[in-house]
Amino acid sequence: MTPEEAERRTEEAGIRTLRLPTPFAIGRVNCYLIEDEPLTLIDTGANSGKGLDELEHQLAEHRHSIENLELLILTHQHIDHIGLAEIIASRSGAEVAAIDVAVEFLHNYGEDSERDDQFAASLMLGQGVPQDVVTALQSVSRSFRAWGSRPKVTRPLRDGEMLELGDRTLEVQHRPGHSPSDTLFWDAERRILFAADHLIGHVTSNALITRPLDESSERPQALVTYIESMRRTRELPAEIVLSGHGEVITDHVALIDERFERFRQRAERIHELLADRPRSGYELAQELWGNIAVTQAFLTTSEVLGHLDLLINAGRAREVVEDGVTRFEAIGDGPLGDLLSAASADSPTP
Ligand SMILES: [Zn+2]
């Protein structure tokens, strides 16, 4: 299917794409207005006057207003997706739906973000990121916090639940990895998948290591979780994937396979670096990306650790803690394990 065809079918399904500004490098966020009963908006954009103004204008172009909205669905906990939720809910009285695991985070937004930052800080310090970089990043993160909001979730969703609208059914699919609360909404009849940041066409979504929502203290294997989630998405017979950023995706299987290949290559590159000598997460990040901007320190630490998890799980690297800093060393030379290989093995042959 061509992107033009996909856009036409999306329109025919009563779905309007609203593109709202964010303070992030990724640029605009895609929110989806579903003209159905109830009148539904998926995601909100960030909490800013400019964002609110654009939301009002873009809704008006489709002869709607914030006051008319009846259901607001949040796809995950990131602020470019939840920022205007509080304002929208108070002005419209719309129900606010989000996956159950995100509810507490959303209700405590602010305090929980502070705890997330603490978690990130100690993780980075443990990987050898210098204290001044960590401190600078914490203040950057605090300054972003006002772009979020603390919406009251009136309709918690369960994984696998069917969300019935007048004209369609959306299956709720919890697919963590990019964040712990990533949720997909699957319209099986139309083969349209609302994927938010789980799949983005023009960039690889980061598997950010986030403080677990269930309070467990172990470092989550975010990339491993993300790959497991993507393997499930790969099985869906989706024809149109509506992403949280950028353009519509019409071949999600090829896109996922491409991502898996990139993960594999990066893990192999890290293994080569470790075979040379043991290194910390921070040293690996510098090796891979050069001199890292402060704002990217956590992102790159997450990336490196995610790929190290692939190597560790495959028995090809191990963690050695010395003086509070973790280093990794190469062991073994085998394949990277089933996680990435099975998907390509069952690829349809051309
Ligand atoms: Zn996003």
mmCIF file of C-alpha atoms in Angstrom, residues 78 116 119-120 123 127 177-180 206-212 218-223 298-307 309:
data_model
loop_
_atom_site.group_PDB
_atom_site.id
_atom_site.type_symbol
_atom_site.label_atom_id
_atom_site.label_comp_id
_atom_site.label_asym_id
_atom_site.label_seq_id
_atom_site.Cartn_x
_atom_site.Cartn_y
_atom_site.Cartn_z
ATOM 1 C CA HIS A 78 5.768 10.517 28.093
ATOM 2 C CA ASP A 116 12.461 8.604 37.763
ATOM 3 C CA PHE A 119 16.691 6.352 39.339
ATOM 4 C CA ALA A 120 18.280 7.569 36.096
ATOM 5 C CA LEU A 123 22.025 4.294 36.995
ATOM 6 C CA GLN A 127 27.876 3.277 34.488
ATOM 7 C CA GLY A 177 9.796 -1.232 25.967
ATOM 8 C CA HIS A 178 10.015 2.350 24.764
ATOM 9 C CA SER A 179 8.361 3.148 28.093
ATOM 10 C CA PRO A 180 6.846 0.796 30.702
ATOM 11 C CA ASN A 206 14.691 4.404 22.274
ATOM 12 C CA ALA A 207 14.195 1.670 24.784
ATOM 13 C CA LEU A 208 14.617 4.030 27.718
ATOM 14 C CA ILE A 209 15.531 2.354 30.963
ATOM 15 C CA THR A 210 12.780 3.627 33.211
ATOM 16 C CA ARG A 211 12.111 3.112 36.875
ATOM 17 C CA PRO A 212 9.797 0.092 36.969
ATOM 18 C CA GLU A 218 16.206 -4.474 39.645
ATOM 19 C CA ARG A 219 17.414 -2.652 36.551
ATOM 20 C CA PRO A 220 14.866 -3.418 33.851
ATOM 21 C CA GLN A 221 16.105 -4.897 30.589
ATOM 22 C CA ALA A 222 14.278 -2.284 28.536
ATOM 23 C CA LEU A 223 15.640 -3.279 25.125
ATOM 24 C CA PHE A 298 20.809 9.043 29.585
ATOM 25 C CA LEU A 299 19.573 8.047 26.164
ATOM 26 C CA THR A 300 22.971 6.687 25.160
ATOM 27 C CA THR A 301 23.479 4.966 28.524
ATOM 28 C CA SER A 302 20.122 3.245 27.989
ATOM 29 C CA GLU A 303 21.081 2.244 24.467
ATOM 30 C CA VAL A 304 24.402 0.783 25.536
ATOM 31 C CA LEU A 305 22.948 -1.107 28.494
ATOM 32 C CA GLY A 306 20.152 -2.475 26.348
ATOM 33 C CA HIS A 307 22.602 -3.964 23.888
ATOM 34 C CA ASP A 309 21.767 -7.080 28.073
#
